[in-house]
């Protein structure tokens, strides 16, 4: 049994103890509201300039995605999660410094012993069907993630909530079994769904939320159609009339749709094609440098000889991360042997460069483990960008005597295999969860989860370190030491071999403004508009 370390609110970090003031414009549209105030005070001429620059209402935004919405994965963060924040809200929203800002929760206060938190909830919010949002919806959202039948990350954090005390319809006290330092990660991740129609939601029949857009149609294999929620709780938002998600899996067709203006936004352009689009004056490429994603090589530790960590370490030395970054990903990202972005308190340059490209050393390690050649399967998602990464890994491993057979797989099936621990010996995919509280990665992300991970790796030491890191205040010498132990374990055991840290790369029409992503890559279009 892992020893739990009690904490107090004063020991928690600045972001988890922040008590925010309510107010619809504090989180969403803050920059616009601030600009209006400054301009208004500057006099009539400035006010006229402000009016001319005011976002234009109306229009339909077409978003190109390379994989379809998968209702059964509604509560799992994946490449198919873009639409989450359009239909649903979350309790809070992180700013760039990971400080929580109000969304459906307007303020919060920790209990003195760190084993509870009281939330004040936004009033006047309704679901798309007109039903009022209340504390019961937050209780349901937590219990829904606790349900083992749901494919959902952050279940461990949700499970730490063991009590609910309603104080009216818009105040709720949550009781914790033990302190956790990633509660606000849960609050940004957890979409607040309609408790009366959740089964219809996971069947793709009805998505009823409090968000800025309402689902009007899902055409499997083709995409989603959404229209403005005229009763959205944030005044005067959204600006757009509608949003269309169009499934375009082929790279040439995707590039053509962006160049011709048939679509105005995409996060799925293969790295090799980004330079071509960068030359188009009507398109703008932006990188979310928060480290919200990473390409990696996964290893099934129950498949011989991959049950030998010496073999796994050989694979880690045998991959040229810098080449993948430059040639496959267009130079966007950071070659790294660890999952942490530079913004993470767990990041270190020593960890990032722990495994560099050294095929000679890789061959020596294989030989010391009794192997000169190996033949292994490698699953990858059958989309152009993912295929390019898999082919690069295949080429590098061939140079050290490891022949891999590529197994292209559709995105939904690959995600289900990831969750159900049904991967072959090797696979390449992307993971998230390193961009928030570091403990979240090891207690929530499917590839890294200490209790049940895709690699089927188990270690009493890893479990203890992760649990200790999760229940310890996130600042201070002990927190730093525990994060270092997690990193050291990941590097030594090499059951997940990180390659390149890479946030979302956004390709957008020049006329599209105000688009953001939250830390879990949910698309936020509250302030988005199409300039004239």
Short mmCIF file of C-alpha atoms in Angstrom, two decimals:
data_model
loop_
_atom_site.label_atom_id
_atom_site.label_comp_id
_atom_site.label_asym_id
_atom_site.label_seq_id
_atom_site.Cartn_x
_atom_site.Cartn_y
_atom_site.Cartn_z
CA UNK A 1 0.00 0.00 0.00
CA UNK A 2 1.39 3.37 -0.97
CA UNK A 3 1.82 5.77 1.91
CA UNK A 4 -0.27 8.88 1.43
CA UNK A 5 1.20 12.24 2.30
CA UNK A 6 -1.28 14.74 3.72
CA UNK A 7 -0.99 18.27 2.48
CA UNK A 8 -2.58 21.62 3.14
CA UNK A 9 -3.79 24.30 0.76
CA UNK A 10 -0.78 26.46 1.62
CA UNK A 11 1.51 23.68 0.44
CA UNK A 12 -0.21 23.39 -2.91
CA UNK A 13 0.96 25.33 -5.93
CA UNK A 14 -0.23 28.77 -6.95
CA UNK A 15 -2.39 27.27 -9.69
CA UNK A 16 -4.25 24.78 -7.53
CA UNK A 17 -4.95 27.19 -4.68
CA UNK A 18 -6.05 30.13 -6.80
CA UNK A 19 -9.45 31.39 -5.85
CA UNK A 20 -10.91 32.97 -8.96
CA UNK A 21 -13.62 35.56 -9.14
CA UNK A 22 -16.68 34.74 -11.21
CA UNK A 23 -17.55 36.60 -14.37
CA UNK A 24 -18.15 35.47 -17.91
CA UNK A 25 -15.49 37.63 -19.50
CA UNK A 26 -12.65 36.69 -17.13
CA UNK A 27 -11.89 33.55 -19.06
CA UNK A 28 -13.39 33.83 -22.50
CA UNK A 29 -12.90 36.97 -24.53
CA UNK A 30 -10.69 38.59 -21.91
CA UNK A 31 -8.38 40.10 -24.49
CA UNK A 32 -11.25 41.53 -26.52
CA UNK A 33 -12.92 43.04 -23.47
CA UNK A 34 -9.63 44.62 -22.38
CA UNK A 35 -9.05 46.14 -25.79
CA UNK A 36 -12.55 47.63 -25.87
CA UNK A 37 -12.01 49.33 -22.53
CA UNK A 38 -8.66 50.79 -23.54
CA UNK A 39 -9.96 52.03 -26.87
CA UNK A 40 -13.10 53.56 -25.37
CA UNK A 41 -11.02 55.60 -22.95
CA UNK A 42 -8.86 56.92 -25.80
CA UNK A 43 -11.61 59.02 -27.34
CA UNK A 44 -14.07 59.02 -30.29
CA UNK A 45 -11.47 58.41 -33.03
CA UNK A 46 -10.16 55.31 -31.29
CA UNK A 47 -13.71 54.17 -30.66
CA UNK A 48 -14.36 54.41 -34.37
CA UNK A 49 -11.28 52.31 -35.10
CA UNK A 50 -12.53 49.79 -32.57
CA UNK A 51 -15.88 49.53 -34.32
CA UNK A 52 -14.14 48.92 -37.63
CA UNK A 53 -12.04 46.15 -36.08
CA UNK A 54 -14.92 44.49 -34.22
CA UNK A 55 -15.22 40.78 -35.07
CA UNK A 56 -17.71 40.11 -37.81
CA UNK A 57 -20.62 37.88 -36.88
CA UNK A 58 -21.77 35.08 -39.12
CA UNK A 59 -20.25 32.61 -41.52
CA UNK A 60 -19.47 28.92 -41.45
CA UNK A 61 -16.05 27.58 -40.50
CA UNK A 62 -15.00 24.39 -42.26
CA UNK A 63 -12.46 22.30 -40.35
CA UNK A 64 -10.53 19.52 -42.10
CA UNK A 65 -9.91 16.47 -39.90
CA UNK A 66 -8.19 13.26 -40.92
CA UNK A 67 -10.26 10.90 -38.77
CA UNK A 68 -13.95 10.74 -37.96
CA UNK A 69 -15.71 11.36 -34.67
CA UNK A 70 -15.91 8.14 -32.62
CA UNK A 71 -18.78 8.35 -30.12
CA UNK A 72 -17.56 5.46 -27.99
CA UNK A 73 -14.39 7.48 -27.28
CA UNK A 74 -16.31 10.59 -26.22
CA UNK A 75 -14.66 10.61 -22.79
CA UNK A 76 -11.15 9.73 -23.96
CA UNK A 77 -8.73 12.40 -25.13
CA UNK A 78 -7.46 11.53 -28.60
CA UNK A 79 -6.93 13.00 -32.05
CA UNK A 80 -10.72 12.85 -32.39
CA UNK A 81 -11.38 15.26 -29.48
CA UNK A 82 -11.44 18.56 -31.37
CA UNK A 83 -15.21 18.89 -31.16
CA UNK A 84 -15.45 18.39 -27.37
CA UNK A 85 -15.35 22.05 -26.30
CA UNK A 86 -17.73 23.11 -29.07
CA UNK A 87 -20.61 21.01 -27.73
CA UNK A 88 -19.66 20.83 -24.05
CA UNK A 89 -18.05 23.05 -21.46
CA UNK A 90 -15.60 22.11 -18.73
CA UNK A 91 -15.38 23.38 -15.16
CA UNK A 92 -12.25 25.47 -15.71
CA UNK A 93 -9.85 26.47 -18.43
CA UNK A 94 -6.09 26.81 -17.99
CA UNK A 95 -4.29 29.86 -19.23
CA UNK A 96 -0.84 29.60 -20.79
CA UNK A 97 0.75 29.42 -17.34
CA UNK A 98 -1.49 26.56 -16.19
CA UNK A 99 -3.43 28.86 -13.89
CA UNK A 100 -7.09 27.77 -13.81
CA UNK A 101 -9.64 30.30 -15.02
CA UNK A 102 -13.43 30.09 -14.59
CA UNK A 103 -15.72 28.31 -17.00
CA UNK A 104 -18.70 26.46 -15.49
CA UNK A 105 -17.05 26.82 -12.10
CA UNK A 106 -16.68 30.49 -11.18
CA UNK A 107 -14.63 30.12 -7.98
CA UNK A 108 -13.16 27.42 -5.73
CA UNK A 109 -11.64 26.99 -2.32
CA UNK A 110 -9.68 24.08 -0.88
CA UNK A 111 -10.42 22.60 2.51
CA UNK A 112 -7.78 23.25 5.16
CA UNK A 113 -6.61 19.61 5.11
CA UNK A 114 -6.37 19.46 1.32
CA UNK A 115 -8.97 16.66 1.20
CA UNK A 116 -11.79 18.63 -0.29
CA UNK A 117 -12.69 21.55 -2.51
CA UNK A 118 -15.80 23.72 -2.74
CA UNK A 119 -16.92 24.90 -6.16
CA UNK A 120 -19.26 27.74 -6.91
CA UNK A 121 -20.97 27.10 -10.22
CA UNK A 122 -22.14 29.47 -12.91
CA UNK A 123 -25.82 30.36 -12.81
CA UNK A 124 -28.05 30.94 -15.82
CA UNK A 125 -26.48 28.15 -17.89
CA UNK A 126 -28.74 25.80 -19.84
CA UNK A 127 -28.21 22.71 -21.93
CA UNK A 128 -29.10 22.80 -25.60
CA UNK A 129 -32.48 21.24 -24.80
CA UNK A 130 -33.24 24.04 -22.32
CA UNK A 131 -32.60 22.14 -19.07
CA UNK A 132 -30.73 24.22 -16.42
CA UNK A 133 -27.17 23.26 -15.48
CA UNK A 134 -26.84 22.45 -11.77
CA UNK A 135 -24.52 20.79 -9.27
CA UNK A 136 -26.13 17.44 -10.09
CA UNK A 137 -24.52 17.63 -13.54
CA UNK A 138 -21.04 17.97 -12.01
CA UNK A 139 -21.72 15.02 -9.69
CA UNK A 140 -22.80 12.96 -12.69
CA UNK A 141 -19.75 14.00 -14.73
CA UNK A 142 -17.38 12.78 -11.99
CA UNK A 143 -19.25 9.50 -11.48
CA UNK A 144 -19.37 8.98 -15.23
CA UNK A 145 -15.56 9.10 -15.44
CA UNK A 146 -15.36 6.74 -12.47
CA UNK A 147 -17.41 4.20 -14.45
CA UNK A 148 -15.03 1.48 -15.70
CA UNK A 149 -17.25 0.99 -18.75
CA UNK A 150 -16.18 4.39 -20.04
CA UNK A 151 -12.97 4.71 -22.02
CA UNK A 152 -11.57 7.68 -20.10
CA UNK A 153 -8.26 8.98 -18.88
CA UNK A 154 -8.00 10.71 -15.49
CA UNK A 155 -10.23 8.02 -13.98
CA UNK A 156 -7.81 7.67 -11.07
CA UNK A 157 -8.21 11.35 -10.25
CA UNK A 158 -11.99 11.16 -10.56
CA UNK A 159 -11.96 8.08 -8.32
CA UNK A 160 -10.18 10.06 -5.59
CA UNK A 161 -13.41 12.07 -5.22
CA UNK A 162 -15.44 10.04 -2.75
CA UNK A 163 -18.06 12.47 -1.48
CA UNK A 164 -20.43 15.13 -2.75
CA UNK A 165 -22.21 17.76 -0.68
CA UNK A 166 -24.66 19.96 -2.53
CA UNK A 167 -25.21 23.41 -1.10
CA UNK A 168 -28.00 24.46 -3.37
CA UNK A 169 -28.09 24.11 -7.14
CA UNK A 170 -24.88 26.06 -7.76
CA UNK A 171 -22.48 25.20 -4.98
CA UNK A 172 -20.84 21.83 -4.49
CA UNK A 173 -18.28 20.49 -2.03
CA UNK A 174 -16.18 17.56 -3.22
CA UNK A 175 -14.54 15.27 -0.68
CA UNK A 176 -11.25 13.53 -1.53
CA UNK A 177 -10.05 10.16 -0.28
CA UNK A 178 -6.54 11.62 -0.26
CA UNK A 179 -4.85 14.74 -1.60
CA UNK A 180 -4.05 14.83 -5.32
CA UNK A 181 -2.09 17.52 -7.12
CA UNK A 182 -3.83 17.25 -10.49
CA UNK A 183 -7.43 18.01 -9.59
CA UNK A 184 -7.56 20.99 -11.95
CA UNK A 185 -6.27 18.80 -14.78
CA UNK A 186 -9.45 16.76 -14.23
CA UNK A 187 -11.56 19.91 -14.24
CA UNK A 188 -10.20 21.00 -17.63
CA UNK A 189 -10.41 17.50 -19.09
CA UNK A 190 -13.90 16.51 -17.87
CA UNK A 191 -16.63 17.57 -20.28
CA UNK A 192 -19.97 18.25 -18.59
CA UNK A 193 -22.38 16.06 -20.47
CA UNK A 194 -26.14 15.74 -20.09
CA UNK A 195 -26.86 13.09 -17.48
CA UNK A 196 -30.20 12.28 -19.09
CA UNK A 197 -28.84 11.36 -22.52
CA UNK A 198 -25.29 10.09 -21.96
CA UNK A 199 -26.02 6.66 -23.45
CA UNK A 200 -27.38 8.34 -26.56
CA UNK A 201 -24.20 10.39 -26.69
CA UNK A 202 -21.82 7.42 -26.66
CA UNK A 203 -23.98 5.86 -29.37
CA UNK A 204 -23.63 8.99 -31.50
CA UNK A 205 -27.37 9.71 -31.45
CA UNK A 206 -27.52 12.86 -29.35
CA UNK A 207 -24.92 15.29 -27.99
CA UNK A 208 -26.60 17.64 -25.53
CA UNK A 209 -24.24 20.09 -23.87
CA UNK A 210 -23.94 23.67 -22.64
CA UNK A 211 -21.37 24.66 -25.25
CA UNK A 212 -21.40 27.35 -27.94
CA UNK A 213 -22.57 25.03 -30.74
CA UNK A 214 -25.25 22.38 -31.13
CA UNK A 215 -24.77 19.20 -33.12
CA UNK A 216 -27.21 19.07 -36.02
CA UNK A 217 -25.85 16.11 -37.95
CA UNK A 218 -23.22 13.39 -37.81
CA UNK A 219 -22.54 11.65 -41.10
CA UNK A 220 -20.26 8.69 -40.25
CA UNK A 221 -17.17 8.76 -42.41
CA UNK A 222 -17.95 12.26 -43.66
CA UNK A 223 -18.07 14.57 -40.65
CA UNK A 224 -20.07 16.67 -38.20
CA UNK A 225 -22.33 19.69 -38.66
CA UNK A 226 -22.87 22.16 -35.81
CA UNK A 227 -24.85 25.39 -35.52
CA UNK A 228 -24.64 28.32 -33.10
CA UNK A 229 -26.23 27.93 -29.68
CA UNK A 230 -28.34 31.10 -29.52
CA UNK A 231 -28.72 30.74 -25.74
CA UNK A 232 -25.05 30.28 -24.92
CA UNK A 233 -24.19 31.57 -21.45
CA UNK A 234 -21.40 33.85 -22.65
CA UNK A 235 -22.96 37.06 -24.02
CA UNK A 236 -22.62 37.71 -27.75
CA UNK A 237 -20.79 34.44 -28.40
CA UNK A 238 -20.09 32.61 -30.54
CA UNK A 239 -19.57 34.81 -33.58
CA UNK A 240 -19.77 32.01 -36.13
CA UNK A 241 -23.11 30.72 -37.42
CA UNK A 242 -21.92 27.17 -37.93
CA UNK A 243 -18.97 24.78 -37.93
CA UNK A 244 -18.44 21.87 -40.29
CA UNK A 245 -15.97 19.07 -39.66
CA UNK A 246 -14.95 17.42 -42.93
CA UNK A 247 -13.08 14.11 -42.89
CA UNK A 248 -10.22 14.34 -45.40
CA UNK A 249 -7.71 11.57 -44.82
CA UNK A 250 -5.59 11.90 -47.97
CA UNK A 251 -2.76 14.44 -47.82
CA UNK A 252 -3.19 15.78 -51.38
CA UNK A 253 -6.92 16.35 -50.88
CA UNK A 254 -6.28 18.01 -47.52
CA UNK A 255 -3.75 20.44 -48.98
CA UNK A 256 -6.05 21.24 -51.88
CA UNK A 257 -8.98 21.97 -49.56
CA UNK A 258 -6.89 24.46 -47.56
CA UNK A 259 -5.38 26.15 -50.60
CA UNK A 260 -8.72 26.61 -52.33
CA UNK A 261 -10.51 27.79 -49.20
CA UNK A 262 -12.90 24.83 -49.07
CA UNK A 263 -11.64 24.39 -45.51
CA UNK A 264 -10.16 27.11 -43.33
CA UNK A 265 -8.58 25.17 -40.46
CA UNK A 266 -6.71 21.90 -39.89
CA UNK A 267 -4.38 20.29 -37.39
CA UNK A 268 -3.74 17.20 -39.50
CA UNK A 269 -1.34 18.38 -42.20
CA UNK A 270 1.63 15.96 -42.45
CA UNK A 271 4.92 17.56 -41.44
CA UNK A 272 6.43 17.02 -44.87
CA UNK A 273 3.74 19.23 -46.41
CA UNK A 274 3.91 22.16 -44.01
CA UNK A 275 6.70 23.94 -45.89
CA UNK A 276 4.57 23.93 -49.05
CA UNK A 277 1.63 25.54 -47.27
CA UNK A 278 3.88 28.06 -45.51
CA UNK A 279 4.54 29.64 -48.89
CA UNK A 280 0.82 30.34 -49.43
CA UNK A 281 0.09 33.99 -48.50
CA UNK A 282 -3.52 33.14 -47.61
CA UNK A 283 -2.55 30.56 -44.97
CA UNK A 284 -0.95 30.95 -41.56
CA UNK A 285 0.91 28.15 -39.74
CA UNK A 286 1.09 28.31 -35.94
CA UNK A 287 2.61 25.86 -33.48
CA UNK A 288 1.20 25.28 -30.01
CA UNK A 289 4.52 24.95 -28.21
CA UNK A 290 3.00 23.64 -24.96
CA UNK A 291 4.08 20.07 -25.72
CA UNK A 292 0.50 18.87 -25.92
CA UNK A 293 1.57 15.83 -27.91
CA UNK A 294 4.52 13.58 -28.61
CA UNK A 295 5.40 10.89 -31.14
CA UNK A 296 6.67 7.71 -29.55
CA UNK A 297 7.53 4.06 -30.11
CA UNK A 298 5.54 1.78 -27.84
CA UNK A 299 6.84 -1.63 -26.74
CA UNK A 300 4.76 -4.59 -25.55
CA UNK A 301 6.86 -5.92 -22.68
CA UNK A 302 5.09 -9.30 -22.69
CA UNK A 303 6.38 -10.15 -26.18
CA UNK A 304 9.79 -11.86 -26.17
CA UNK A 305 12.50 -10.64 -26.47
CA UNK A 306 10.96 -7.22 -25.69
CA UNK A 307 10.49 -8.39 -22.11
CA UNK A 308 14.25 -7.74 -21.76
CA UNK A 309 14.87 -4.05 -21.06
CA UNK A 310 18.32 -4.32 -22.68
CA UNK A 311 16.56 -4.97 -25.99
CA UNK A 312 14.21 -2.06 -25.38
CA UNK A 313 17.14 0.22 -24.61
CA UNK A 314 18.80 -0.90 -27.85
CA UNK A 315 15.72 0.27 -29.76
CA UNK A 316 15.90 3.63 -27.96
CA UNK A 317 19.52 4.14 -29.03
CA UNK A 318 18.76 3.00 -32.58
CA UNK A 319 16.31 5.73 -33.66
CA UNK A 320 17.44 9.02 -35.18
CA UNK A 321 15.09 11.49 -33.50
CA UNK A 322 16.61 14.56 -35.13
CA UNK A 323 16.08 13.11 -38.60
CA UNK A 324 12.44 12.35 -37.81
CA UNK A 325 11.98 15.89 -36.53
CA UNK A 326 13.52 17.54 -39.59
CA UNK A 327 12.54 15.23 -42.43
CA UNK A 328 9.20 13.81 -41.29
CA UNK A 329 7.73 16.50 -39.03
CA UNK A 330 8.88 19.55 -40.94
CA UNK A 331 11.07 20.81 -38.09
CA UNK A 332 8.12 21.46 -35.77
CA UNK A 333 8.78 20.01 -32.33
CA UNK A 334 11.63 18.98 -30.05
CA UNK A 335 13.61 15.75 -30.37
CA UNK A 336 13.46 14.15 -26.93
CA UNK A 337 13.94 10.85 -25.15
CA UNK A 338 11.50 11.89 -22.40
CA UNK A 339 7.85 12.94 -22.66
CA UNK A 340 8.23 16.34 -21.02
CA UNK A 341 8.00 19.65 -22.92
CA UNK A 342 10.27 22.48 -21.87
CA UNK A 343 7.35 24.12 -20.06
CA UNK A 344 7.06 21.15 -17.69
CA UNK A 345 8.72 21.17 -14.24
CA UNK A 346 9.80 17.60 -15.04
CA UNK A 347 11.86 18.68 -18.08
CA UNK A 348 15.63 18.44 -18.04
CA UNK A 349 18.13 18.68 -20.86
CA UNK A 350 19.90 15.60 -19.52
CA UNK A 351 16.71 13.60 -19.80
CA UNK A 352 15.88 14.94 -23.24
CA UNK A 353 19.26 13.85 -24.62
CA UNK A 354 19.61 10.64 -22.63
CA UNK A 355 19.19 8.53 -25.77
CA UNK A 356 20.86 10.00 -28.83
CA UNK A 357 21.28 8.25 -32.17
CA UNK A 358 23.99 5.62 -31.71
CA UNK A 359 23.40 2.55 -33.94
CA UNK A 360 26.71 1.06 -32.87
CA UNK A 361 25.70 1.07 -29.23
CA UNK A 362 22.28 -0.29 -30.17
CA UNK A 363 23.85 -3.26 -31.96
CA UNK A 364 26.17 -3.91 -29.00
CA UNK A 365 23.23 -4.00 -26.59
CA UNK A 366 21.32 -6.39 -28.83
CA UNK A 367 24.35 -8.63 -29.05
CA UNK A 368 24.80 -8.59 -25.26
CA UNK A 369 21.16 -9.73 -24.98
CA UNK A 370 21.86 -12.60 -27.37
CA UNK A 371 20.46 -11.20 -30.61
CA UNK A 372 21.94 -10.08 -33.91
CA UNK A 373 18.65 -9.84 -35.80
CA UNK A 374 15.00 -9.55 -34.81
CA UNK A 375 11.71 -9.63 -36.70
CA UNK A 376 8.84 -7.68 -35.14
CA UNK A 377 5.45 -6.25 -36.15
CA UNK A 378 4.85 -2.49 -35.85
CA UNK A 379 1.31 -1.11 -35.77
CA UNK A 380 0.70 2.46 -36.92
CA UNK A 381 -2.27 4.63 -37.84
CA UNK A 382 -2.88 4.55 -41.58
CA UNK A 383 -2.79 8.30 -42.10
CA UNK A 384 -0.02 10.00 -44.10
CA UNK A 385 1.74 11.73 -41.21
CA UNK A 386 1.64 8.68 -38.93
CA UNK A 387 2.76 6.39 -41.74
CA UNK A 388 5.77 8.63 -42.41
CA UNK A 389 6.87 8.38 -38.76
CA UNK A 390 6.46 4.59 -38.81
CA UNK A 391 8.49 4.29 -42.01
CA UNK A 392 11.28 6.38 -40.49
CA UNK A 393 11.36 4.13 -37.41
CA UNK A 394 11.33 1.06 -39.68
CA UNK A 395 14.33 2.38 -41.62
CA UNK A 396 16.36 3.19 -38.51
CA UNK A 397 15.70 -0.13 -36.80
CA UNK A 398 16.67 -2.01 -39.94
CA UNK A 399 20.17 -0.49 -39.62
CA UNK A 400 20.63 -2.24 -36.25
CA UNK A 401 19.28 -5.59 -37.41
CA UNK A 402 15.67 -5.19 -36.32
CA UNK A 403 13.32 -5.86 -39.21
CA UNK A 404 9.81 -4.58 -38.61
CA UNK A 405 6.67 -5.29 -40.59
CA UNK A 406 4.31 -2.33 -40.74
CA UNK A 407 0.68 -2.93 -39.76
CA UNK A 408 -1.43 0.06 -40.92
CA UNK A 409 -4.56 0.44 -38.77
CA UNK A 410 -7.49 2.85 -38.83
CA UNK A 411 -7.46 5.49 -36.05
CA UNK A 412 -10.47 4.24 -34.09
CA UNK A 413 -9.21 0.65 -34.01
CA UNK A 414 -5.72 1.78 -33.02
CA UNK A 415 -7.14 3.81 -30.13
CA UNK A 416 -9.24 0.87 -28.95
CA UNK A 417 -6.20 -1.42 -29.12
CA UNK A 418 -4.28 1.14 -27.07
CA UNK A 419 -6.95 1.18 -24.38
CA UNK A 420 -7.46 -2.59 -24.30
CA UNK A 421 -3.72 -3.40 -24.22
CA UNK A 422 -4.04 -5.27 -27.53
CA UNK A 423 -0.97 -3.95 -29.31
CA UNK A 424 1.58 -6.13 -31.11
CA UNK A 425 5.27 -6.07 -30.22
CA UNK A 426 5.79 -2.47 -31.40
CA UNK A 427 3.61 0.46 -32.33
CA UNK A 428 3.98 4.15 -33.13
CA UNK A 429 1.40 6.71 -32.07
CA UNK A 430 1.17 10.05 -30.30
CA UNK A 431 0.49 10.69 -26.63
CA UNK A 432 -0.53 13.72 -24.61
CA UNK A 433 -0.81 14.48 -20.86
CA UNK A 434 2.81 15.60 -20.35
CA UNK A 435 1.79 19.24 -20.82
CA UNK A 436 -0.14 19.50 -17.54
CA UNK A 437 0.71 18.36 -14.00
CA UNK A 438 3.46 15.72 -14.50
CA UNK A 439 1.75 13.18 -12.24
CA UNK A 440 -1.21 13.11 -14.64
CA UNK A 441 0.87 11.39 -17.31
CA UNK A 442 1.74 8.43 -15.11
CA UNK A 443 -1.67 7.97 -13.48
CA UNK A 444 -3.85 8.69 -16.53
CA UNK A 445 -2.24 8.34 -19.97
CA UNK A 446 -2.82 4.89 -21.45
CA UNK A 447 0.81 4.34 -22.50
CA UNK A 448 2.22 5.35 -19.09
CA UNK A 449 -0.44 4.44 -16.51
CA UNK A 450 1.30 2.76 -13.57
CA UNK A 451 -1.69 0.49 -12.83
CA UNK A 452 -2.59 -0.57 -16.36
CA UNK A 453 -0.62 0.58 -19.38
CA UNK A 454 -0.62 -0.46 -23.01
CA UNK A 455 2.89 -1.95 -22.74
CA UNK A 456 1.71 -4.22 -19.90
CA UNK A 457 4.68 -3.03 -17.89
CA UNK A 458 4.33 -3.40 -14.11
CA UNK A 459 6.77 -2.43 -11.42
CA UNK A 460 6.25 -1.99 -7.68
CA UNK A 461 8.88 0.75 -7.71
CA UNK A 462 7.20 2.61 -10.57
CA UNK A 463 3.81 2.37 -8.87
CA UNK A 464 5.13 3.69 -5.55
CA UNK A 465 7.01 6.60 -7.12
CA UNK A 466 4.01 7.59 -9.27
CA UNK A 467 1.57 7.39 -6.36
CA UNK A 468 3.88 9.39 -4.14
CA UNK A 469 4.33 12.03 -6.86
CA UNK A 470 0.57 12.23 -7.39
CA UNK A 471 -0.25 12.79 -3.71
CA UNK A 472 2.59 15.20 -2.94
CA UNK A 473 2.27 18.99 -3.35
CA UNK A 474 3.62 19.84 -6.77
CA UNK A 475 6.35 22.25 -5.67
CA UNK A 476 9.40 21.76 -3.49
CA UNK A 477 12.41 19.48 -3.27
CA UNK A 478 10.41 16.29 -2.68
CA UNK A 479 8.21 16.93 -5.74
CA UNK A 480 11.29 17.53 -7.88
CA UNK A 481 12.93 14.34 -6.62
CA UNK A 482 9.84 12.25 -7.33
CA UNK A 483 9.49 13.66 -10.83
CA UNK A 484 13.12 12.80 -11.46
CA UNK A 485 12.52 9.24 -10.28
CA UNK A 486 9.62 8.89 -12.72
CA UNK A 487 11.82 10.16 -15.55
CA UNK A 488 14.68 7.85 -14.57
CA UNK A 489 12.32 4.86 -14.53
CA UNK A 490 10.90 5.71 -17.95
CA UNK A 491 14.39 6.02 -19.44
CA UNK A 492 15.74 2.88 -17.80
CA UNK A 493 12.78 0.60 -18.51
CA UNK A 494 12.13 2.05 -22.01
CA UNK A 495 8.64 0.56 -22.33
CA UNK A 496 7.65 3.83 -24.00
CA UNK A 497 10.36 5.32 -26.21
CA UNK A 498 9.66 8.98 -26.80
CA UNK A 499 10.89 10.45 -30.07
CA UNK A 500 9.68 14.02 -30.64
CA UNK A 501 7.67 16.35 -28.39
CA UNK A 502 5.22 18.14 -30.65
CA UNK A 503 2.26 20.33 -29.88
CA UNK A 504 -0.52 20.85 -32.37
CA UNK A 505 0.47 22.57 -35.59
CA UNK A 506 -2.39 24.73 -36.83
CA UNK A 507 -2.89 25.62 -40.47
CA UNK A 508 -5.53 28.31 -40.84
CA UNK A 509 -6.86 30.71 -43.43
CA UNK A 510 -5.43 34.19 -42.95
CA UNK A 511 -8.94 35.57 -42.45
CA UNK A 512 -9.69 33.22 -39.53
CA UNK A 513 -9.10 34.83 -36.12
CA UNK A 514 -9.57 33.94 -32.46
CA UNK A 515 -9.04 30.16 -32.58
CA UNK A 516 -7.51 28.45 -29.54
CA UNK A 517 -7.01 24.94 -28.16
CA UNK A 518 -7.20 23.96 -24.53
CA UNK A 519 -4.47 21.85 -22.90
CA UNK A 520 -6.21 18.64 -23.97
CA UNK A 521 -6.57 19.81 -27.59
CA UNK A 522 -10.24 20.68 -27.37
CA UNK A 523 -11.04 23.33 -29.98
CA UNK A 524 -12.36 26.63 -28.57
CA UNK A 525 -14.21 28.80 -31.07
CA UNK A 526 -16.00 31.14 -28.65
CA UNK A 527 -14.07 34.13 -30.04
CA UNK A 528 -13.39 32.77 -33.53
CA UNK A 529 -14.54 34.78 -36.51
CA UNK A 530 -13.94 35.13 -40.22
CA UNK A 531 -12.62 38.57 -41.08
CA UNK A 532 -14.16 40.29 -44.05
#
